[in-house]
Short mmCIF file of C-alpha atoms and ligand atoms in Angstrom, two decimals:
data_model
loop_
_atom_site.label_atom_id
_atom_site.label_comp_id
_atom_site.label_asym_id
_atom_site.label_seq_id
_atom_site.Cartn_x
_atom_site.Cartn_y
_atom_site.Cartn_z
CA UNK A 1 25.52 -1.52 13.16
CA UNK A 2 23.54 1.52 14.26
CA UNK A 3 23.43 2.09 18.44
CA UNK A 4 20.95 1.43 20.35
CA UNK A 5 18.24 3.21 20.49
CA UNK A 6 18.81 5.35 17.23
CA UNK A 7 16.42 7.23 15.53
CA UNK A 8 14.93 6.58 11.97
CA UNK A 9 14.86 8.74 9.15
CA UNK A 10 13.06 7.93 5.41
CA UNK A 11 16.31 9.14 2.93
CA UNK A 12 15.47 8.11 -0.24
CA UNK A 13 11.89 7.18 -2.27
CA UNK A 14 11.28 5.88 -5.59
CA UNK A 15 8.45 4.11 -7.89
CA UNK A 16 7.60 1.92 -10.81
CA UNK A 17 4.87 1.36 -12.59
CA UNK A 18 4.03 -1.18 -15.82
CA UNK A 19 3.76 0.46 -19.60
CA UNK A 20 0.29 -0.16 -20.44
CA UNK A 21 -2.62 2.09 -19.00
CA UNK A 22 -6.14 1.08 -18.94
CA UNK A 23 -8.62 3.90 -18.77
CA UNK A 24 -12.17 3.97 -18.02
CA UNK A 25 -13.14 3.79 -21.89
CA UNK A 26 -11.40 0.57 -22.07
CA UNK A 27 -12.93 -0.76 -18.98
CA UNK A 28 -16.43 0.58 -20.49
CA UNK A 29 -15.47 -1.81 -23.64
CA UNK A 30 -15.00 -4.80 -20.92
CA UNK A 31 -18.04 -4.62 -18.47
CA UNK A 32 -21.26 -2.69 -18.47
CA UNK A 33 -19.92 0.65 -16.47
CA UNK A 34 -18.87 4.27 -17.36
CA UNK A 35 -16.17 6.63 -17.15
CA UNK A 36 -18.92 8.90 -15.11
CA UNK A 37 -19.50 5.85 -12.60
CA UNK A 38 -16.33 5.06 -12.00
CA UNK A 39 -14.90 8.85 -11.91
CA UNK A 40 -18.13 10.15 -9.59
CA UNK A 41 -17.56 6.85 -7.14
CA UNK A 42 -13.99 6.42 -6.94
CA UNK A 43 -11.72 9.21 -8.42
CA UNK A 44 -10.37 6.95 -10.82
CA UNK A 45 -9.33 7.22 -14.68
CA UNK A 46 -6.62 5.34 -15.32
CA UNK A 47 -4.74 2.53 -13.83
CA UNK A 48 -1.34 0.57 -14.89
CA UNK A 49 -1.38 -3.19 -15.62
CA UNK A 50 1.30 -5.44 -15.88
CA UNK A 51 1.54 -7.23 -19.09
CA UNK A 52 3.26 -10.88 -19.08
CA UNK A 53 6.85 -10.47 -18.98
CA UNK A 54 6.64 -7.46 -16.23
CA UNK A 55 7.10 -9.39 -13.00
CA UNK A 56 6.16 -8.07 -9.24
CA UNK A 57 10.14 -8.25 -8.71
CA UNK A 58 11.22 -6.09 -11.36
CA UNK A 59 9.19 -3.14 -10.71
CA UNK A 60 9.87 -3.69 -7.12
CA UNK A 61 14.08 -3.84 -8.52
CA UNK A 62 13.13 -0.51 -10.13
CA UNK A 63 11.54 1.58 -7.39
CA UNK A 64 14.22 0.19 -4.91
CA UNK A 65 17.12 1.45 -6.92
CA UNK A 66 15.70 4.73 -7.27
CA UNK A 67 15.28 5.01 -3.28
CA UNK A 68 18.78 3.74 -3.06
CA UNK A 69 20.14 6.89 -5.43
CA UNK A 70 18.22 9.48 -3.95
CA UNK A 71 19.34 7.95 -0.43
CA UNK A 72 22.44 7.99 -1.52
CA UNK A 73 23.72 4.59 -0.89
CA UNK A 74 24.21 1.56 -2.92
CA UNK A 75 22.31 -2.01 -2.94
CA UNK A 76 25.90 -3.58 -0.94
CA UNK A 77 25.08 -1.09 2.12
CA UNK A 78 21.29 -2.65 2.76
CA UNK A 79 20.87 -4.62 5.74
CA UNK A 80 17.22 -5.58 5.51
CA UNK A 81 14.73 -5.58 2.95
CA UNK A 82 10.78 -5.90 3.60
CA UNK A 83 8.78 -5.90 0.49
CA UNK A 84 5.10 -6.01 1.20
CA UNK A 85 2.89 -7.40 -1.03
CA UNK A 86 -0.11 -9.62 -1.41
CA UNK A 87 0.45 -10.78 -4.88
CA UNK A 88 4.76 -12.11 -5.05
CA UNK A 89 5.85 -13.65 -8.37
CA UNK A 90 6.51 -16.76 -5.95
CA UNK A 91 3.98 -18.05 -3.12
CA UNK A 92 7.55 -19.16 -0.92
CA UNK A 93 8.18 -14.27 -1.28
CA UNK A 94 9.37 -12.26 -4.00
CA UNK A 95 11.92 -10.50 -1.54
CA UNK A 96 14.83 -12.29 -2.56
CA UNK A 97 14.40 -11.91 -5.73
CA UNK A 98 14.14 -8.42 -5.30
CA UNK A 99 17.26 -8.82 -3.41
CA UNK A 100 19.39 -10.50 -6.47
CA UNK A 101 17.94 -8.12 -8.90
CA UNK A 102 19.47 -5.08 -6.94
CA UNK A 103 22.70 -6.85 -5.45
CA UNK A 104 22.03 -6.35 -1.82
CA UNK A 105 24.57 -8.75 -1.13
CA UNK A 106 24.85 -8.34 2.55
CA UNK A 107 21.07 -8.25 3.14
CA UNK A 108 18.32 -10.59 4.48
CA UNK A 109 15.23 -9.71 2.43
CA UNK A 110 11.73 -11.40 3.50
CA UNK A 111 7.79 -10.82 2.27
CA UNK A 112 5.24 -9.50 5.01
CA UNK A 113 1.84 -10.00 3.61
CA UNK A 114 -0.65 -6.98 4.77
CA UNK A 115 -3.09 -6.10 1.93
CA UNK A 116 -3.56 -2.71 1.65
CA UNK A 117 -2.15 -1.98 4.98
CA UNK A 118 1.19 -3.31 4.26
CA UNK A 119 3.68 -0.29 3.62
CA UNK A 120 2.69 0.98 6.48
CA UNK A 121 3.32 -2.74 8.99
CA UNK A 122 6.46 -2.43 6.72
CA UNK A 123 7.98 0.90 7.78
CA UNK A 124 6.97 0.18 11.28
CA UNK A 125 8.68 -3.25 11.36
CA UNK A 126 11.66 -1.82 9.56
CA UNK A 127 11.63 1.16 12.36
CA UNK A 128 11.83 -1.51 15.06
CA UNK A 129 15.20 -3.22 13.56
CA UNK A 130 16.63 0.32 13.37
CA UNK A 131 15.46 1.61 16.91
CA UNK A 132 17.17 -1.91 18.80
CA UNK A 133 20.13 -0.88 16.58
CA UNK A 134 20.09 -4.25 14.66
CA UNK A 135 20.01 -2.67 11.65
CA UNK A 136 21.37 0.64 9.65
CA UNK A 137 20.07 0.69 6.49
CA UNK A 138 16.70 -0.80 5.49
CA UNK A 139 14.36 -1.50 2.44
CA UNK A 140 10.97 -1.06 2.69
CA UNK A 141 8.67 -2.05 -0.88
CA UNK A 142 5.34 -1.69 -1.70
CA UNK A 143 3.85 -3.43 -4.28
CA UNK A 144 1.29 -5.35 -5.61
CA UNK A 145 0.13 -6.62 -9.01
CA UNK A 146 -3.05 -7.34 -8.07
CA UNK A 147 -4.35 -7.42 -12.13
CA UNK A 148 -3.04 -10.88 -11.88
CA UNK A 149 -6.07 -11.99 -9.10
CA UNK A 150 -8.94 -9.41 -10.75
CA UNK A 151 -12.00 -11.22 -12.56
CA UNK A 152 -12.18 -9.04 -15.64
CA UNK A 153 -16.08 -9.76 -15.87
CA UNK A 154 -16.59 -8.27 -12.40
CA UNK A 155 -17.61 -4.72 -12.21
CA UNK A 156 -17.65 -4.28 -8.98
CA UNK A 157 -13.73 -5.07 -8.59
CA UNK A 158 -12.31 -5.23 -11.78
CA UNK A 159 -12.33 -1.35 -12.09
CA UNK A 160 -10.75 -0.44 -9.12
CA UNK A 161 -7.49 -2.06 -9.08
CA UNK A 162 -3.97 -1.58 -10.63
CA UNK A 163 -0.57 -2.16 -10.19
CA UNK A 164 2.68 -0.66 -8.97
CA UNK A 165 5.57 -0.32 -6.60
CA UNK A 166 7.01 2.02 -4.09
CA UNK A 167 10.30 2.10 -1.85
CA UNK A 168 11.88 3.66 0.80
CA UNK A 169 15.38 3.62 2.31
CA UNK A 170 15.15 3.87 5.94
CA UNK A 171 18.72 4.43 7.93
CA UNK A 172 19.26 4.89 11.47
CA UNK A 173 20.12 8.50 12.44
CA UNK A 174 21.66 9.27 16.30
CA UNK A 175 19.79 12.30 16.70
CA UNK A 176 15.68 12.66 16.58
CA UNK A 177 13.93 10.48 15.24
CA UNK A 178 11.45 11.37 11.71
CA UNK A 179 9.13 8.98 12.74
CA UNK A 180 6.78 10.57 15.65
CA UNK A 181 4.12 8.12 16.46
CA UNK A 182 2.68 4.46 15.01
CA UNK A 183 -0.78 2.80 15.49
CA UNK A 184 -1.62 -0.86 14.09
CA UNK A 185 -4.79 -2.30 13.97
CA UNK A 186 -6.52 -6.07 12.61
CA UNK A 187 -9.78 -7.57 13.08
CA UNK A 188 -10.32 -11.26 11.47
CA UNK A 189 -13.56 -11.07 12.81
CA UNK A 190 -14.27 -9.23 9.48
CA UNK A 191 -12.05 -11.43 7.43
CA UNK A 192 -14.87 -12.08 4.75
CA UNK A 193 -15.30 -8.46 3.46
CA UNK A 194 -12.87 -8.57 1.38
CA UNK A 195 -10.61 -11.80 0.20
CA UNK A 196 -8.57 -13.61 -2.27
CA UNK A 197 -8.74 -17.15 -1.17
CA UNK A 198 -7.07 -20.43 -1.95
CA UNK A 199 -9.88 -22.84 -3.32
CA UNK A 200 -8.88 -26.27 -3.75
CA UNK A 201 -10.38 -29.91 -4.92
CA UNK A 202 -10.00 -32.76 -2.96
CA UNK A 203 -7.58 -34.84 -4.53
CA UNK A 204 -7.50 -38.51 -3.16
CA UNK A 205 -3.72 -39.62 -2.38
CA UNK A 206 -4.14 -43.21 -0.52
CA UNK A 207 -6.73 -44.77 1.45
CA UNK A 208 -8.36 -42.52 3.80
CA UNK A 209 -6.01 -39.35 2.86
CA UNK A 210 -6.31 -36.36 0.49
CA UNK A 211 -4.84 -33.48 -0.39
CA UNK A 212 -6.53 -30.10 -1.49
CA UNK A 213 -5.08 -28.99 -4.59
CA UNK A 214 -6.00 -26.00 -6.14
CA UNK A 215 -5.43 -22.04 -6.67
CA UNK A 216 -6.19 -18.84 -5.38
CA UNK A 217 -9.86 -17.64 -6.78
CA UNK A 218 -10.30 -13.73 -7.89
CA UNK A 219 -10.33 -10.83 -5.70
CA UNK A 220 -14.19 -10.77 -3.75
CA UNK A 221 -15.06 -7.42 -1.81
CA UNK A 222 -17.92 -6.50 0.05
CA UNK A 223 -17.43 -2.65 -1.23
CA UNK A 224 -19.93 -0.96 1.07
CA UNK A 225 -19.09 -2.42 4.16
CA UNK A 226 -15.27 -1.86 3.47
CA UNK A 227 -16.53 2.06 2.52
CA UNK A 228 -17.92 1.95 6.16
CA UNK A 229 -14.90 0.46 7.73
CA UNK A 230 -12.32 2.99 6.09
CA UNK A 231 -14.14 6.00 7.09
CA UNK A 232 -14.52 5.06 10.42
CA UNK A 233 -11.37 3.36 11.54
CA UNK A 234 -8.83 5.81 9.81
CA UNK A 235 -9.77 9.34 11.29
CA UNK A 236 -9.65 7.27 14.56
CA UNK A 237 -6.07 5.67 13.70
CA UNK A 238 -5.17 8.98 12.79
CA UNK A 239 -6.35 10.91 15.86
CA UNK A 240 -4.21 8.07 18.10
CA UNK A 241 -0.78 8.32 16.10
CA UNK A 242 -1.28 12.24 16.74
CA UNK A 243 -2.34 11.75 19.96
CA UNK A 244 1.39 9.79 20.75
CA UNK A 245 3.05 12.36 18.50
CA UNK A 246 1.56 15.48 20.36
CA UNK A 247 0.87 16.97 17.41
CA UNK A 248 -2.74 18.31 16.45
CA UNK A 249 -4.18 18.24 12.73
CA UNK A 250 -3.17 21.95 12.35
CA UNK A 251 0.43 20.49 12.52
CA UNK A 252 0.07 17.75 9.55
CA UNK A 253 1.73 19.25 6.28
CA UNK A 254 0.18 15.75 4.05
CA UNK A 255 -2.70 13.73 4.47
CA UNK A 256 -1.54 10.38 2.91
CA UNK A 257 -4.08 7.60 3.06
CA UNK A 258 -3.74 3.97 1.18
CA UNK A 259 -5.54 5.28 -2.37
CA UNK A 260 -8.37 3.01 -2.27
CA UNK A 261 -11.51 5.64 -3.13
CA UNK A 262 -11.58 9.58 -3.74
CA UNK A 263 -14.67 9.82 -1.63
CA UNK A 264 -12.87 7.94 1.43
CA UNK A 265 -9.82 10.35 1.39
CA UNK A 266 -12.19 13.20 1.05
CA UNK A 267 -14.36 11.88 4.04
CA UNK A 268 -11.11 11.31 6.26
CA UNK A 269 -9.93 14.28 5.30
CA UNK A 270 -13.14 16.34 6.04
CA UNK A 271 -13.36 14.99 9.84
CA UNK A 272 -9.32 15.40 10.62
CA UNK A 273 -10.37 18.89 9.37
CA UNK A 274 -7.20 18.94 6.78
CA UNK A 275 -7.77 21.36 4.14
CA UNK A 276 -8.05 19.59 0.30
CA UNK A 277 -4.72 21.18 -0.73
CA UNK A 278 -2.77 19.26 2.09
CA UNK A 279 -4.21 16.11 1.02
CA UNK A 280 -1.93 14.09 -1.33
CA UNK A 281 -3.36 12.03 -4.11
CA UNK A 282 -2.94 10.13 -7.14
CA UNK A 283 -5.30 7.54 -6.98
CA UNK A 284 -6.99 9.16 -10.88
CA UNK A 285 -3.80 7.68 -12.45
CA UNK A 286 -3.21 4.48 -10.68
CA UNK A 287 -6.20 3.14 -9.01
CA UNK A 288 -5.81 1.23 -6.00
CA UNK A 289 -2.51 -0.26 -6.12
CA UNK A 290 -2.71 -1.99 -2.82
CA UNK A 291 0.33 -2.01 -0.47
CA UNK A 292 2.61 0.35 -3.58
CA UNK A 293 -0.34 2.92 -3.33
CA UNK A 294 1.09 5.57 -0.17
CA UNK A 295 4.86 5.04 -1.51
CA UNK A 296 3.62 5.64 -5.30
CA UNK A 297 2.21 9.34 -4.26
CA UNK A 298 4.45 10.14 -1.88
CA UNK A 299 7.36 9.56 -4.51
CA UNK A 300 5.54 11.60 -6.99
CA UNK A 301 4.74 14.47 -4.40
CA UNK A 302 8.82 14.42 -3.40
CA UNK A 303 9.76 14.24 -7.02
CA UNK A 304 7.37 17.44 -7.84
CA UNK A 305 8.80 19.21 -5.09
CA UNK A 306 5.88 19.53 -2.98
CA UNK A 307 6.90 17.54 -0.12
CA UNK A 308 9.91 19.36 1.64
CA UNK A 309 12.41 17.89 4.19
CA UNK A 310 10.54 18.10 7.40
CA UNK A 311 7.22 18.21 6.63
CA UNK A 312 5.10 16.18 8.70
CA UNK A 313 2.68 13.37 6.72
CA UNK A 314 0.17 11.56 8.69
CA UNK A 315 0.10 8.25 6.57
CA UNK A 316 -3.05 5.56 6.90
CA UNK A 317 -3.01 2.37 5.26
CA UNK A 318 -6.05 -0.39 5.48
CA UNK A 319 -7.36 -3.25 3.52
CA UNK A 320 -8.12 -6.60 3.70
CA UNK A 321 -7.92 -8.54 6.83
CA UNK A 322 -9.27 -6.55 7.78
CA UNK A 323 -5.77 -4.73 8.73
CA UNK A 324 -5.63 -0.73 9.22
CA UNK A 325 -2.32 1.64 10.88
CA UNK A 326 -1.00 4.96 10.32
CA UNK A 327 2.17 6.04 10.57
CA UNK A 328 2.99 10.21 11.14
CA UNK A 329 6.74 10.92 10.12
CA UNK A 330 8.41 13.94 9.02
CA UNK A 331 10.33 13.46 5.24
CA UNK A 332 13.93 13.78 4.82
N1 ACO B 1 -20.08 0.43 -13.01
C1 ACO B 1 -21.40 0.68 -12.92
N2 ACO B 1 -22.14 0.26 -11.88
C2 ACO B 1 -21.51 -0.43 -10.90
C3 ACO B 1 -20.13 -0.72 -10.93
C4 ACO B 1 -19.41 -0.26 -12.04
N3 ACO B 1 -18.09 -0.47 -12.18
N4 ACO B 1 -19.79 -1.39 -9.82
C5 ACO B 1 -20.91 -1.53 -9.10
N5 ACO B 1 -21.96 -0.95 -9.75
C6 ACO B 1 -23.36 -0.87 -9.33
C7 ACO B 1 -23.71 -1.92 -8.34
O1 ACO B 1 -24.06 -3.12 -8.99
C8 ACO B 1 -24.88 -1.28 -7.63
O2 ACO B 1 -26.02 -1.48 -8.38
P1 ACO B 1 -27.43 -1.84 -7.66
O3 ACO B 1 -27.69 -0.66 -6.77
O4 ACO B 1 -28.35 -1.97 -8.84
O5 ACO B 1 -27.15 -3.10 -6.91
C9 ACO B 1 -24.56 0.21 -7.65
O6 ACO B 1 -23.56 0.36 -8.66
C10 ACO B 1 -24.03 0.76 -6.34
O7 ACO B 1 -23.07 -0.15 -5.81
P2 ACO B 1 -22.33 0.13 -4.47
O8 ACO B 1 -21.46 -1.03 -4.16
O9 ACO B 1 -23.30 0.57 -3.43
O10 ACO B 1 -21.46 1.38 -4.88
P3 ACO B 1 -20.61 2.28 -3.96
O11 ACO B 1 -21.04 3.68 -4.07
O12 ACO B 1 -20.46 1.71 -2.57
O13 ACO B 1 -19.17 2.19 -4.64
C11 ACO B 1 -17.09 1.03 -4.35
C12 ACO B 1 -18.55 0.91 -4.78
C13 ACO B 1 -16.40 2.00 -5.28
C14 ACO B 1 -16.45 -0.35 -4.46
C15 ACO B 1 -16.99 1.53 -2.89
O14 ACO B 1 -17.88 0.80 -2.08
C16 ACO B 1 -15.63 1.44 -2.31
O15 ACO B 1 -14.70 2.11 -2.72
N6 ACO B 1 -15.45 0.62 -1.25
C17 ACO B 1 -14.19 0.54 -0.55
C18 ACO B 1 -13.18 -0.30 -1.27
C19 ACO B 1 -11.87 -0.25 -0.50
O16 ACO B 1 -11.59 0.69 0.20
N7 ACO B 1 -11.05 -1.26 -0.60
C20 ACO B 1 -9.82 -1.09 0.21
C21 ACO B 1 -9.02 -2.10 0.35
S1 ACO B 1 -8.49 -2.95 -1.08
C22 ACO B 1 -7.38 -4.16 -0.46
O17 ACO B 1 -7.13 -4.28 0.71
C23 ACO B 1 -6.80 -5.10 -1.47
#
């Protein structure tokens, strides 16, 4: 057990992604759109889907034990895991199976549900076990297969998701702490721009009682109004987490923002005044991958070597709930 009142540090990364890539061509063979629509209004080219025998918990397995080799530490020395995700293998959480894949014997794994947002509520939950010196060594996965909950005959969604997974190992450190400032943010009030709801049938039991039985219905987004959500609520989450860091834009090394849309990252970017070669992105190769997106290109950016130990990334997540945070840590 870490002491009380330890810093955090992020020690190891790592990602997964299914086989099978499905460019815009393909999706042009599927729905009446283009590989100029979709590059012009989103960024995107290709995304990864998860075939049938690729489970949420095995690419989750995979990203987790490369964090725990570059961290240096094995499955047997986690404490906690926190895989977010809006799409588990299981409704009951896919973190214990995560868990058992990896042999993290000695930790207590649990789902937190987030959307888009979720890395980022992760690795500020996980920072709050390590700070009260609860825990050492913790977990943190992104990921989402959210190909599984896509209506292939809508346009309007069905080209702008794919699926992945990220991890980090966090561990408690007694001097500084790598991870400056938080902000965290939800407003149900907006709830309906963007859902992927349970729909059931009424399905009479006995006399006067029924039960609803039924399944969750394919992903439905209100695409503008989310557009004009993003690009007003992350600058400002932004600005606050600097604001409690004392740092300034000038100071940021990476812009890292949930990859939901080129043109939101760009517009974020543009009014933090962060220069398009500090801005870290992916989002042409993966699409939005939902809560595995900021883990997915930060792990590639590490692995390239373009993201050194103690450069500072200014990190915004956001997404259905509507849920939106940022999270400004230095790496390593
Ligand atoms: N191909 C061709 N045309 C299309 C397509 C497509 N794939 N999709 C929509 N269109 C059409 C529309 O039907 C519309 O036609 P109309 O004008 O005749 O009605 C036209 O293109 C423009 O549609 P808009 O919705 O206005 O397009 P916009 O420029 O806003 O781009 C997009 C749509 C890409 C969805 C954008 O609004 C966006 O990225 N929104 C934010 C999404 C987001 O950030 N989600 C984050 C969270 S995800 C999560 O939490 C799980």
């Amino acid at each position: 057990m870490s002491k009380l009142g330890a810093g955090i540090a992020i020690t190891g990364i790592g990602s997964a992604a299914p086989k099978a890539i499905l460019s815009n061509d393909h999706l042009s063979q599927m729905v009446e759109t283009s590989d100029e629509w979709i590059s012009t209004r989103t960024g995107m080219k290709n995304r990864h889907i998860a075939s049938s025998t690729e489970s949420l918990s095995q690419i989750s397995a995979r990203a987790a034990q490369q964090a725990l080799s570059m961290a240096g530490i094995t499955a047997a020395d986690l404490d906690l895991i926190i895989l977010a995700t809006s799409t588990p293998d299981d409704l009951f959480g896919s973190a214990c199976q995560v868990q058992s894949l990896i042999g993290a014997t000695k930790a207590v794994a649990f789902d937190l549900t987030a959307a888009c947002s979720g890395f980022i509520f992760a690795l500020i939950t996980a920072s709050q076990f390590i700070r009260t010196g609860v825990h050492q060594n913790v977990l943190v996965i992104g990921a989402d297969i959210l190909s599984h909950w896509v209506d292939w005959s809508d346009r309007n969604t069905c080209v702008l998701f794919g699926d992945g997974a990220g991890a980090i190992v966090c561990q408690g450190i007694e001097q500084g702490d790598r991870l400056l400032a938080f902000e965290m943010y939800s407003d149900g009030s907006q709830n309906n721009r963007l859902n992927l709801p349970y729909i059931g049938e009424s399905k009479p039991l006995v006399e006067d009682i029924e039960a609803s039985v039924g399944t969750y219905r394919p992903i439905v987004m209100n695409g503008r109004e989310v557009y004009r959500f993003a690009v007003a609520k992350v600058p400002e989450v932004i600005e606050k987490a600097m604001f409690r860091a004392n740092i300034t834009s000038e100071q940021i090394d990476w812009l890292l923002l949930h990859q939901a849309n080129r043109r939101i990252i760009d517009a974020v970017a543009q009014r933090l005044k962060i220069p398009r070669e500090k801005v870290l992105s992916n989002i042409a190769e993966y699409g939005n991958t939902s809560a595995a997106s900021i883990p997915l290109a930060l792990d590639e950016a590490v692995r390239q070597g373009r993201v050194q130990p103690g450069d500072i990334i200014a990190a915004s997540g956001f997404g259905a709930g509507l849920t939106w945070g940022s999270a400004i840590f230095k790496w390593g």
